[in-house]
CSV table of C-alpha atoms in Angstrom, one decimal:
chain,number,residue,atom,x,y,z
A,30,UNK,CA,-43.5,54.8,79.9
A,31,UNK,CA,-42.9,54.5,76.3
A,32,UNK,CA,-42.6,57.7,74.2
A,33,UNK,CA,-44.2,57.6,70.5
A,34,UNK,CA,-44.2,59.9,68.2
A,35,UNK,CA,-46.6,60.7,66.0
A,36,UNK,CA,-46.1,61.9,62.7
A,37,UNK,CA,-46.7,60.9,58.4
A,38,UNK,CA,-43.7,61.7,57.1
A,39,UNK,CA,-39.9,61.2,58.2
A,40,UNK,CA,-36.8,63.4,56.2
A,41,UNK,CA,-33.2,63.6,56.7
A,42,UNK,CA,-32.3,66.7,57.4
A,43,UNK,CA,-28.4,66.5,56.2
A,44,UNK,CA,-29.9,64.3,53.4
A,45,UNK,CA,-33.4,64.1,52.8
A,46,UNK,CA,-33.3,60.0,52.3
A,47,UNK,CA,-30.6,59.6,55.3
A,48,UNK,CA,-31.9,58.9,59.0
A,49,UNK,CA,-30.0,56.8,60.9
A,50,UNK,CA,-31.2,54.7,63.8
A,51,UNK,CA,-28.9,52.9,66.6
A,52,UNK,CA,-28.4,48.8,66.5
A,53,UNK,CA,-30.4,46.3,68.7
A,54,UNK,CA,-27.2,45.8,70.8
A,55,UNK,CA,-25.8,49.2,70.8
A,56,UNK,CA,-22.7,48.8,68.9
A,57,UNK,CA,-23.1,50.7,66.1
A,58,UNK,CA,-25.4,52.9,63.7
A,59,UNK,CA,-26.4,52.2,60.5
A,60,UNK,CA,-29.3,53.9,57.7
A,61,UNK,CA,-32.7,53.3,58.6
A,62,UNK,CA,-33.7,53.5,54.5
A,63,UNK,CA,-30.8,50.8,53.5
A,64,UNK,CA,-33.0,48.4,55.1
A,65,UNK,CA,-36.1,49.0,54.1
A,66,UNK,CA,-38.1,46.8,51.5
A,67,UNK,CA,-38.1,48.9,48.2
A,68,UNK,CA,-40.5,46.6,46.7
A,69,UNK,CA,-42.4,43.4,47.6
A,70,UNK,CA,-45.1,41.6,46.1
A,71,UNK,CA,-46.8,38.2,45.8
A,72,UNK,CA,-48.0,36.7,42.6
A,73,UNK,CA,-50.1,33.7,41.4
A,74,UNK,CA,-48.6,32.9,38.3
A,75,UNK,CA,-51.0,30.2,37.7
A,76,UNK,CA,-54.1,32.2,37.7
A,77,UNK,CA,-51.8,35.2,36.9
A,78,UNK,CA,-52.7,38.0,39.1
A,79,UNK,CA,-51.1,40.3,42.0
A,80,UNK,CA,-52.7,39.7,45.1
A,81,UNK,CA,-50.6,41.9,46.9
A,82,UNK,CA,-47.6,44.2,46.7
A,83,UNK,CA,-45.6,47.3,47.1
A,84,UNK,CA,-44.5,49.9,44.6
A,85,UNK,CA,-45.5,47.6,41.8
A,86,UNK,CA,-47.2,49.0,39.1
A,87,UNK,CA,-48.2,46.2,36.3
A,88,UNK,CA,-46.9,42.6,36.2
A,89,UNK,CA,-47.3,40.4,33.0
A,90,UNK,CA,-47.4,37.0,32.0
A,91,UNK,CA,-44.3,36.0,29.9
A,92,UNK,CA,-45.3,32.1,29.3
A,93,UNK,CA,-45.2,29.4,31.6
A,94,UNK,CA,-43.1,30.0,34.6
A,95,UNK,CA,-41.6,33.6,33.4
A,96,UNK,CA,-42.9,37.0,34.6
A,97,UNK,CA,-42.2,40.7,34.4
A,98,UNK,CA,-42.8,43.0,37.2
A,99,UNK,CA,-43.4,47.1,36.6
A,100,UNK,CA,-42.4,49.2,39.1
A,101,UNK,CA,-44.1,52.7,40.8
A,102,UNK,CA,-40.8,54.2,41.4
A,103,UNK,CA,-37.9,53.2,39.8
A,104,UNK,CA,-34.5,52.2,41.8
A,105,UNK,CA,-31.7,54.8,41.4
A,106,UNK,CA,-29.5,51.6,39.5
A,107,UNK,CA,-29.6,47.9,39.2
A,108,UNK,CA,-27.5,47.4,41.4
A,109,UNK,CA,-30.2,46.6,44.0
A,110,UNK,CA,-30.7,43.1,46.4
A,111,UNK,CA,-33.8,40.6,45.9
A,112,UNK,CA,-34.8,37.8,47.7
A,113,UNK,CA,-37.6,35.3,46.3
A,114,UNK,CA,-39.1,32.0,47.5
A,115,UNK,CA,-42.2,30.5,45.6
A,116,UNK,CA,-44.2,28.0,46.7
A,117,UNK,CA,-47.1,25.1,44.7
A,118,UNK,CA,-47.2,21.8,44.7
A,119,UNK,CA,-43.7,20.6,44.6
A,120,UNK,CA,-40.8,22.6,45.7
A,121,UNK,CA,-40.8,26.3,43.0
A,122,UNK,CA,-37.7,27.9,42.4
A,123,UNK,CA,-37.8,31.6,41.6
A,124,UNK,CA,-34.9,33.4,40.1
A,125,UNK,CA,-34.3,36.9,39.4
A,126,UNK,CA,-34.0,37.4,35.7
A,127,UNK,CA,-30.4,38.8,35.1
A,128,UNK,CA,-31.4,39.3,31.6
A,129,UNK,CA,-33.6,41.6,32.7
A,130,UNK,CA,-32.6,43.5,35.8
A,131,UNK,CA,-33.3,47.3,35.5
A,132,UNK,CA,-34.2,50.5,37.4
A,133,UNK,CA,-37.5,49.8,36.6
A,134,UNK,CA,-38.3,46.2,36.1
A,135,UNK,CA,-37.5,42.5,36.4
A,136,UNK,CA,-38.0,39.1,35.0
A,137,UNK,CA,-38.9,36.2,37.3
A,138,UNK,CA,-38.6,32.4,36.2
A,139,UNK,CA,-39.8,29.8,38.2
A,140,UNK,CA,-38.7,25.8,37.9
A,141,UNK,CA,-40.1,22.5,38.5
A,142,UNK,CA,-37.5,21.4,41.3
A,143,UNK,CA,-37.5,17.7,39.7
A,144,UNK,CA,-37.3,18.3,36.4
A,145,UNK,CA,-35.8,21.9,35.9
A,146,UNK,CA,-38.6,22.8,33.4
A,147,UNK,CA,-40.5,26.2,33.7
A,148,UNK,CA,-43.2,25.7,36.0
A,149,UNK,CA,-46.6,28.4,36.9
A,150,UNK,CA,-46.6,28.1,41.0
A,151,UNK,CA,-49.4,29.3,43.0
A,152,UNK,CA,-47.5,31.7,45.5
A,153,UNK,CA,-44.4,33.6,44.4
A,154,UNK,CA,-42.8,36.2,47.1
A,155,UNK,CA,-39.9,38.8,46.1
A,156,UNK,CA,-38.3,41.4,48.2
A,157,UNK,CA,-36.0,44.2,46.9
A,158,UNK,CA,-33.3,46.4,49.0
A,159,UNK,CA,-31.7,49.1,47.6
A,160,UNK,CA,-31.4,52.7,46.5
A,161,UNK,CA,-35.0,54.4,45.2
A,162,UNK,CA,-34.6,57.3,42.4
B,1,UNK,CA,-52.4,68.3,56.6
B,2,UNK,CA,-49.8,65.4,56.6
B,3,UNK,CA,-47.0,65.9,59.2
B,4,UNK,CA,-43.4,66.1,58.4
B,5,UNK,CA,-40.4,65.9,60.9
B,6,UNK,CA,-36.6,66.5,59.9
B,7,UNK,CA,-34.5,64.3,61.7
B,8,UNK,CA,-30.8,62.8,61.2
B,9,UNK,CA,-31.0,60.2,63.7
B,10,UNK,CA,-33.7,58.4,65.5
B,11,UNK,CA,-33.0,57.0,69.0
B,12,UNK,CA,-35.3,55.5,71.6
B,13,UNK,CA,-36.2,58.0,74.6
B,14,UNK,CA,-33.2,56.9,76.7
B,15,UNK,CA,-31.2,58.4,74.5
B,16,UNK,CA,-29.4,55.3,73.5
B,17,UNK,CA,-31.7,52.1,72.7
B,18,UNK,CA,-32.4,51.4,69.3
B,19,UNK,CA,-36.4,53.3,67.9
B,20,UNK,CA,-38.8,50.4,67.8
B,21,UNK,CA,-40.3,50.4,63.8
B,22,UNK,CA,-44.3,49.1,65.2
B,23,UNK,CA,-44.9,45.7,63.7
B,24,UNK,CA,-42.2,46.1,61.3
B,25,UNK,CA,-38.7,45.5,60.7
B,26,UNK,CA,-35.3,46.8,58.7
B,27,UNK,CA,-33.0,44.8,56.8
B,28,UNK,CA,-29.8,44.7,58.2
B,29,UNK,CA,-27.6,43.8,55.3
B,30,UNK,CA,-28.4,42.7,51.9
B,31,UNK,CA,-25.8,42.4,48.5
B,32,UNK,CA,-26.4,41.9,44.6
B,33,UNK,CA,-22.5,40.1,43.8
B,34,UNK,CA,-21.3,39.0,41.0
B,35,UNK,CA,-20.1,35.8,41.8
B,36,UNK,CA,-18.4,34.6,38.3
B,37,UNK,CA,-14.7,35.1,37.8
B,38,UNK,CA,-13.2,37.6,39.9
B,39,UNK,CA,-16.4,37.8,41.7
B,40,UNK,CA,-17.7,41.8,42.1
B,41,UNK,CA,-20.0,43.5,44.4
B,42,UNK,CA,-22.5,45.5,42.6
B,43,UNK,CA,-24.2,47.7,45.3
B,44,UNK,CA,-24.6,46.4,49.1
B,45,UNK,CA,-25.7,47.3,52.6
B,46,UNK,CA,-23.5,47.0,55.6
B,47,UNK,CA,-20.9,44.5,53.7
B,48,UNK,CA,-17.4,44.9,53.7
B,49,UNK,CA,-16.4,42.6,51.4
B,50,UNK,CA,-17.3,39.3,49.6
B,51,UNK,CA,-14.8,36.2,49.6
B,52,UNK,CA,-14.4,33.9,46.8
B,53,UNK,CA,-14.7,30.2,48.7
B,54,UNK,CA,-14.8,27.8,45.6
B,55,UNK,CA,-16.8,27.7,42.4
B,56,UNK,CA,-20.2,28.8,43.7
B,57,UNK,CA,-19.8,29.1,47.5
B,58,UNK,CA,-18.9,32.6,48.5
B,59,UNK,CA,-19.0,34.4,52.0
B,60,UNK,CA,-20.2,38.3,52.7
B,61,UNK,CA,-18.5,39.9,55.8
B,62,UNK,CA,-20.4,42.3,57.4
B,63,UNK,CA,-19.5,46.1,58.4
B,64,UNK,CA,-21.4,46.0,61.9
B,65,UNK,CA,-21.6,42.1,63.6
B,66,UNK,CA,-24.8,40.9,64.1
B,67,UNK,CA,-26.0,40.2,67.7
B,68,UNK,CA,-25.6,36.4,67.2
B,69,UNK,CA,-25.8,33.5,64.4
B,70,UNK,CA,-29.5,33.3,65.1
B,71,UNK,CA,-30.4,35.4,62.1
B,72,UNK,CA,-32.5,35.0,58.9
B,73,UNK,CA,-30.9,34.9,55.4
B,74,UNK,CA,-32.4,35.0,52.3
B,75,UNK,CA,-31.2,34.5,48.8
B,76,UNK,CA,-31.7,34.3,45.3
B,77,UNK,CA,-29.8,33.2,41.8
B,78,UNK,CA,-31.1,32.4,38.6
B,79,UNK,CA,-31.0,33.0,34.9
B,80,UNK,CA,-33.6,32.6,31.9
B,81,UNK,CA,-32.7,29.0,31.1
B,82,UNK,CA,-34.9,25.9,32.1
B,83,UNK,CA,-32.2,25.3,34.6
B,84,UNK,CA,-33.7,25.4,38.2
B,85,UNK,CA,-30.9,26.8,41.0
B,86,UNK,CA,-31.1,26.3,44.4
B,87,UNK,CA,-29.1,28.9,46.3
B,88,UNK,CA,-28.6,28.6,50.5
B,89,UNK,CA,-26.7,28.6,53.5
B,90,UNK,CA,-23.7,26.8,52.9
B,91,UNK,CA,-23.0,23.5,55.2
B,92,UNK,CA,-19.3,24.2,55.4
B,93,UNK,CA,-19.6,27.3,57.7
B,94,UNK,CA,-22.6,27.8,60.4
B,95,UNK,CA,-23.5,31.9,60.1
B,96,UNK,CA,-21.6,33.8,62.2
B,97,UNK,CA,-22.0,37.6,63.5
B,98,UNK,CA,-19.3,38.6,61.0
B,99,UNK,CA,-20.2,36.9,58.0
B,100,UNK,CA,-22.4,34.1,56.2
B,101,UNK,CA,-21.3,31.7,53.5
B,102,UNK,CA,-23.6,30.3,51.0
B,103,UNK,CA,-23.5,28.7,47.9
B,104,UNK,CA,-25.3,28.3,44.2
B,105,UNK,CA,-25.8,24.9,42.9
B,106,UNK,CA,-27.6,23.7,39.6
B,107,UNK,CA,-30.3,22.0,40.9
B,108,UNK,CA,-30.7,18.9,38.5
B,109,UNK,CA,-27.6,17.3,39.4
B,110,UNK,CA,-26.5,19.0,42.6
B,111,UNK,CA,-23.5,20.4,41.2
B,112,UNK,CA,-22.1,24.2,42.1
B,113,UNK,CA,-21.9,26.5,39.6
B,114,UNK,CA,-20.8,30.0,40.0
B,115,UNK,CA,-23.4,32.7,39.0
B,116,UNK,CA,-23.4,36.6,37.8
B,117,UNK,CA,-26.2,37.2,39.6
B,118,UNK,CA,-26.6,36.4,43.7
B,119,UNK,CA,-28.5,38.3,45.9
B,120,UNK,CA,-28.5,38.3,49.7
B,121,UNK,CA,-30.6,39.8,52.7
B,122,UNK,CA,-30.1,39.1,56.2
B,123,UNK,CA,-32.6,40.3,58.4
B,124,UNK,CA,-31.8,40.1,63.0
B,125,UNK,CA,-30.1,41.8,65.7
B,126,UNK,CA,-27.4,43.7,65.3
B,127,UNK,CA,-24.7,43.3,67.9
């Protein structure tokens, strides 16, 4: 029978933002927090608004096919991972802004995938990895 | 009163078996590189290092294999230009338990381009 704990709140106890938790095969160990999603969301950028998301704060509209996202709580540096897909009516393309990649936001510019121009899509996804603040 | 437990490591009852997360999933690796000259890592999970294929195809070696090649990868390029770039699994190398190659290309003509900004996260089994 399957053990579960139940319980709110989980803390290293070395370091409180450290737990570590054993691989799918066995072979090794790695941090449970490296892996977790800092931030996600999903945006319409055509009617411009967030219909869901986590640790975002505000996102604004920056002209057609360019966005800001706010963030709750900030990463620890900018040195964090995101992944983005976007999808409308033709094939969106959604890069991460490295003109603006800090702690606490980013920009977000989607393209028309036949003619390169900017482009507002319907459904725009981002995940971020990394170290919180 | 919200609950708090203090614990280093989790493991599954057995002792050895990896905790199950209910309905949810961790990353297992992800990267932000700097793939233009001599191409950098900026901050990284469970990558050893990054190779420099060609202009715009680079491969990230992992620190713990994965299980298999039957993982999910997703990544991400771009700057603030109305140039649209399409960045994926590269053709020249199937993903592997110790490493994935992928590449950045500009979109309009098909053309790869190194970038100063590419982002990575693989998310599977770990061996």
């Amino acid at each position: 029978m399957a053990s579960i704990l139940k319980v709110d709140e989980l803390r290293g106890i070395v370091s409180a933002g450290d737990i570590t938790v054993t691989s799918e095969g066995g072979a090794a160990t790695q941090s449970l927090q490296q892996g977790l999603a800092k931030m996600w969301f999903q945006i319409n950028q055509s009617s411009f608004s967030v219909l869901d998301s986590i640790n975002v704060s505000s996102a604004s509209d920056d002209g057609t096919g360019v966005f800001t996202v706010t963030r709750t709580n900030n990463m620890n540096n900018s040195n964090y991972g995101v992944a983005t897909s976007s999808m409308g009516d033709r094939v969106g393309l959604l890069g991460s802004d490295g003109n603006n990649h800090t702690t606490s936001q980013n920009n977000f510019t989607l393209n028309d995938s036949r003619t390169a121009a900017f482009a507002d899509w319907d459904r725009n996804g981002a995940i971020l990895t990394g170290d919180l603040a | 009163m919200p609950s708090v437990l203090n614990v280093d490591t989790l493991v599954a009852a057995n002792g050895t078996d990896p905790v199950t997360l209910t309905k949810q999933s961790a990353a297992k690796a992800w990267w932000s590189l700097n793939g233009t000259g001599t191409i950098a890592g900026r901050g990284s999970f469970n990558v050893s290092s990054y190779d420099d294929v060609g202009t715009g195809v680079y491969d990230a070696n992992y620190t713990n294999a994965m299980a298999d090649g039957n993982y999910s990868f997703q990544g991400t390029t771009g700057v603030n230009s109305n140039t649209a770039y399409v960045f994926a699994y590269h053709s020249s190398s199937v993903p592997s338990t110790t490493d994935v190659r992928f590449g950045c290309d500009i979109y309009s003509n098909i053309t790869l381009q190194d970038q100063s900004y590419v982002f990575g996260t693989i998310h599977g089994d770990l061996a």
